[in-house]
Tab-separated table of C-alpha atoms in Angstrom:
chain	number	residue	atom	x	y	z
A	520	ASP	CA	137.253	117.054	86.847
A	521	VAL	CA	135.331	119.593	88.908
A	522	LYS	CA	134.495	117.097	91.795
A	523	VAL	CA	132.052	116.153	95.062
A	524	THR	CA	133.980	114.002	97.739
A	525	GLN	CA	131.631	111.802	100.771
A	526	SER	CA	133.521	110.228	102.664
A	527	SER	CA	131.810	106.786	102.924
A	528	ARG	CA	130.131	105.380	100.789
A	529	TYR	CA	128.568	103.034	102.914
A	530	LEU	CA	127.942	103.575	106.901
A	531	VAL	CA	126.487	100.361	109.313
A	532	LYS	CA	125.187	102.719	112.921
A	533	ARG	CA	123.510	101.718	115.762
A	534	THR	CA	120.682	103.663	117.478
A	535	GLY	CA	121.719	106.961	119.240
A	536	GLU	CA	125.006	106.767	118.688
A	537	LYS	CA	126.319	110.647	116.800
A	538	VAL	CA	127.111	110.294	112.785
A	539	PHE	CA	128.811	111.994	111.472
A	540	LEU	CA	128.100	112.775	107.423
A	541	GLU	CA	131.007	114.588	105.726
A	542	CYS	CA	131.279	116.873	102.046
A	543	VAL	CA	134.373	118.332	100.467
A	544	GLN	CA	134.106	120.045	97.218
A	545	ASP	CA	136.798	120.983	94.942
A	546	MET	CA	135.248	124.034	93.193
A	547	ASP	CA	135.441	126.967	95.492
A	548	HIS	CA	131.482	127.087	95.287
A	549	GLU	CA	129.252	128.742	97.946
A	550	ASN	CA	126.056	127.056	97.942
A	551	MET	CA	126.578	123.684	99.578
A	552	PHE	CA	122.973	120.597	100.031
A	553	TRP	CA	122.033	117.642	101.956
A	554	TYR	CA	119.821	114.987	100.266
A	555	ARG	CA	118.192	112.649	101.968
A	556	GLN	CA	116.381	110.707	99.053
A	557	ASP	CA	114.190	108.139	100.151
A	558	PRO	CA	111.934	104.529	96.990
A	559	GLY	CA	108.426	107.004	95.860
A	560	LEU	CA	109.752	110.264	97.971
A	561	GLY	CA	112.397	111.234	96.157
A	562	LEU	CA	115.147	113.642	96.854
A	563	ARG	CA	114.135	116.292	99.714
A	564	LEU	CA	116.623	118.334	101.689
A	565	ILE	CA	117.843	118.410	105.056
A	566	TYR	CA	119.777	121.950	105.079
A	567	PHE	CA	121.354	123.796	103.092
A	568	SER	CA	124.635	126.401	103.064
A	569	TYR	CA	125.031	129.775	101.037
A	570	ASP	CA	128.520	130.587	103.517
A	571	VAL	CA	131.026	129.622	105.876
A	572	LYS	CA	129.632	129.292	108.739
A	573	MET	CA	125.955	130.052	107.265
A	574	LYS	CA	122.791	127.257	107.379
A	575	GLU	CA	119.100	127.106	106.782
A	576	LYS	CA	116.766	124.241	107.466
A	577	GLY	CA	115.542	122.471	104.601
A	578	ASP	CA	111.852	121.064	104.068
A	579	ILE	CA	112.837	118.163	106.856
A	580	PRO	CA	116.067	119.152	109.308
A	581	GLU	CA	113.935	116.993	112.108
A	582	GLY	CA	116.890	115.576	113.820
A	583	TYR	CA	120.008	116.988	112.058
A	584	SER	CA	121.677	119.298	112.348
A	585	VAL	CA	124.559	120.737	110.019
A	586	SER	CA	128.688	122.747	110.029
A	587	ARG	CA	130.250	124.380	107.691
A	588	GLU	CA	133.344	126.053	109.221
A	589	LYS	CA	135.324	125.478	105.223
A	590	LYS	CA	134.380	127.137	102.262
A	591	GLU	CA	135.374	123.237	101.376
A	592	ARG	CA	133.357	121.082	104.011
A	593	PHE	CA	129.903	120.547	104.722
A	594	SER	CA	128.853	118.551	107.473
A	595	LEU	CA	125.906	116.541	107.966
A	596	ILE	CA	125.724	116.189	111.803
A	597	LEU	CA	122.208	113.066	112.685
A	598	GLU	CA	122.021	114.172	117.068
A	599	SER	CA	120.773	110.047	117.608
A	600	ALA	CA	120.516	108.440	114.997
A	601	SER	CA	117.060	106.090	114.577
A	602	THR	CA	116.335	103.970	112.424
A	603	ASN	CA	113.831	106.094	109.959
A	604	GLN	CA	117.225	107.697	109.362
A	605	THR	CA	118.602	104.913	107.742
A	606	SER	CA	118.167	106.585	104.316
A	607	MET	CA	120.601	107.664	100.792
A	608	TYR	CA	122.509	111.356	101.566
A	609	LEU	CA	123.548	113.203	98.919
A	610	CYS	CA	124.875	115.952	99.126
A	611	ALA	CA	125.184	118.363	96.878
A	612	SER	CA	127.272	121.885	95.230
A	613	SER	CA	126.662	124.146	93.119
A	614	SER	CA	127.306	128.271	91.930
A	615	PRO	CA	124.660	130.654	92.868
A	616	GLY	CA	126.515	132.269	89.151
A	617	LEU	CA	125.086	129.734	87.298
A	618	GLY	CA	121.129	129.390	88.411
A	619	GLY	CA	120.202	126.136	89.068
A	620	TYR	CA	122.645	125.085	86.367
A	621	GLY	CA	125.544	123.468	87.802
A	622	TYR	CA	124.634	121.724	90.231
A	623	THR	CA	126.972	119.342	91.379
A	624	PHE	CA	126.163	115.367	92.996
A	625	GLY	CA	129.065	113.835	95.833
A	626	SER	CA	128.436	109.807	95.681
A	627	GLY	CA	125.974	109.780	98.641
A	628	THR	CA	126.560	107.979	101.465
A	629	ARG	CA	124.052	104.415	102.143
A	630	LEU	CA	123.647	105.465	105.887
A	631	THR	CA	121.569	101.789	107.665
A	632	VAL	CA	120.535	102.995	110.637
A	633	VAL	CA	120.261	99.364	113.462
B	272	ARG	CA	99.867	119.050	96.662
B	273	LYS	CA	103.531	117.487	95.750
B	274	GLU	CA	105.114	121.205	94.104
B	275	VAL	CA	106.608	117.811	91.304
B	276	GLU	CA	104.617	115.770	90.693
B	277	GLN	CA	105.635	112.476	87.962
B	278	ASP	CA	103.983	108.758	87.623
B	279	PRO	CA	106.916	107.073	88.941
B	280	GLY	CA	106.488	103.886	86.697
B	281	PRO	CA	108.097	101.996	85.700
B	282	PHE	CA	107.814	101.778	82.073
B	283	ASN	CA	109.314	98.871	81.060
B	284	VAL	CA	110.277	99.600	77.302
B	285	PRO	CA	111.534	96.977	74.205
B	286	GLU	CA	114.756	98.194	72.351
B	287	GLY	CA	113.440	100.586	69.880
B	288	ALA	CA	110.747	102.004	71.513
B	289	THR	CA	109.746	105.850	72.306
B	290	VAL	CA	109.205	106.777	75.183
B	291	ALA	CA	107.873	110.002	77.156
B	292	PHE	CA	107.708	111.431	80.742
B	293	ASN	CA	105.566	114.418	81.731
B	294	CYS	CA	105.649	115.276	84.692
B	295	THR	CA	104.014	118.605	85.968
B	296	TYR	CA	105.192	121.071	88.810
B	297	SER	CA	102.384	123.738	90.907
B	298	ASN	CA	105.022	126.697	91.371
B	299	SER	CA	103.873	128.791	88.457
B	300	ALA	CA	106.847	130.864	89.478
B	301	SER	CA	109.456	128.493	88.029
B	302	GLN	CA	112.182	129.794	85.952
B	303	SER	CA	114.014	126.623	85.157
B	304	PHE	CA	113.686	122.404	83.943
B	305	PHE	CA	115.604	119.817	83.856
B	306	TRP	CA	115.449	116.080	83.533
B	307	TYR	CA	118.403	114.866	85.415
B	308	ARG	CA	119.669	111.181	85.320
B	309	GLN	CA	119.470	108.886	88.331
B	310	ASP	CA	121.656	106.010	87.140
B	311	CYS	CA	121.108	102.356	89.882
B	312	ARG	CA	122.698	103.529	93.407
B	313	LYS	CA	124.518	106.730	91.601
B	314	GLU	CA	123.999	109.697	91.858
B	315	PRO	CA	121.795	112.311	90.105
B	316	LYS	CA	123.291	113.932	85.783
B	317	LEU	CA	122.109	116.506	84.696
B	318	LEU	CA	120.505	115.216	81.724
B	319	MET	CA	119.129	118.645	79.584
B	320	SER	CA	117.288	122.059	80.267
B	321	VAL	CA	114.273	122.592	79.618
B	322	TYR	CA	112.751	125.232	77.671
B	323	SER	CA	109.778	126.401	75.774
B	324	SER	CA	110.208	126.577	72.104
B	325	GLY	CA	111.677	123.046	72.448
B	326	ASN	CA	114.563	121.202	72.829
B	327	GLU	CA	116.642	118.663	72.538
B	328	ASP	CA	120.302	115.698	72.367
B	329	GLY	CA	120.067	113.667	70.221
B	330	ARG	CA	117.424	111.027	70.620
B	331	PHE	CA	116.686	112.683	74.122
B	332	THR	CA	113.237	116.042	73.586
B	333	ALA	CA	111.893	117.353	75.976
B	334	GLN	CA	109.654	120.190	76.336
B	335	LEU	CA	107.837	123.102	78.783
B	336	ASN	CA	104.191	124.549	78.781
B	337	ARG	CA	103.982	127.252	81.224
B	338	ALA	CA	100.172	127.247	80.166
B	339	SER	CA	99.817	123.963	81.109
B	340	GLN	CA	102.267	124.202	84.184
B	341	TYR	CA	104.491	120.497	82.574
B	342	ILE	CA	107.627	119.004	80.614
B	343	SER	CA	108.079	116.470	79.004
B	344	LEU	CA	110.841	114.278	78.241
B	345	LEU	CA	110.675	112.584	75.022
B	346	ILE	CA	113.225	109.062	74.318
B	347	ARG	CA	113.837	108.008	70.946
B	348	ASP	CA	115.250	104.585	69.790
B	349	SER	CA	115.506	103.826	73.126
B	350	LYS	CA	119.067	102.079	74.036
B	351	LEU	CA	119.587	99.659	76.435
B	352	SER	CA	121.658	102.662	78.139
B	353	ASP	CA	118.884	104.176	78.581
B	354	SER	CA	117.563	102.803	81.468
B	355	ALA	CA	117.809	105.139	84.768
B	356	THR	CA	115.721	106.833	87.370
B	357	TYR	CA	114.370	110.390	85.149
B	358	LEU	CA	113.978	113.443	88.222
B	359	CYS	CA	111.803	115.939	86.596
B	360	VAL	CA	113.735	118.947	88.701
B	361	LEU	CA	112.726	122.494	88.960
B	362	TYR	CA	114.718	125.597	89.534
B	363	PRO	CA	112.343	128.116	91.050
B	364	GLY	CA	114.398	130.915	91.085
B	365	SER	CA	114.392	132.688	94.541
B	366	ALA	CA	115.483	130.963	96.672
B	367	ARG	CA	119.528	129.010	94.983
B	368	GLN	CA	118.053	125.394	95.334
B	369	LEU	CA	116.156	122.722	93.029
B	370	THR	CA	113.298	120.832	93.763
B	371	PHE	CA	113.566	117.009	92.827
B	372	GLY	CA	110.621	114.796	91.848
B	373	SER	CA	110.602	111.197	93.500
B	374	GLY	CA	111.480	110.250	89.906
B	375	THR	CA	109.861	107.905	86.225
B	376	GLN	CA	111.925	104.244	86.468
B	377	LEU	CA	112.268	103.671	82.772
B	378	THR	CA	113.820	100.374	81.763
B	379	VAL	CA	114.525	99.182	78.580
B	380	LEU	CA	114.765	95.471	77.482
B	381	PRO	CA	116.323	93.444	74.561
């Protein structure tokens, strides 16, 4: 069974902390994505990557950075966590050959910043 | 204007009812269209693709109207297990990432 695994299901961090959210996929997918989901706003794209060491900004990159040192792993970094970054974070991966099909999501990390 | 607009609901319907959701989109170049389902506190999962000719999967029927730039999802004979949030999703084609609507919440009542 193909999988996208996010390292933590629930996370509580303090304002100003540096936070790492990890995502690993076992499908050899080239594309990986980080979204955040908030009530009434839906899923919003933070960053994505089409290849190792490659990254592109999504719609809301401010306050975030990413790292993709290996094909299977895509990390989201909150440089200095703030309360407005309290949200559900979802990682996804896909293969470009599948177009819009074949997106697989991780089970999400619910981050609370206090 | 948002790229994808959905009525957020909530839709509260009795078991056995027929319910329809609509979604409008602004990017006329969008290539592929999907409905995703998201259960409470879970990740989104693909429910079905949407084609101009319409497609059916059991009790679910999806339709695309490119001229009017909207897609629809019809659920017949609603079950309690259909309670979820339904996300309208576009694949623009030129980019590789999906664009999500904010979702329509459905609760099927006993």
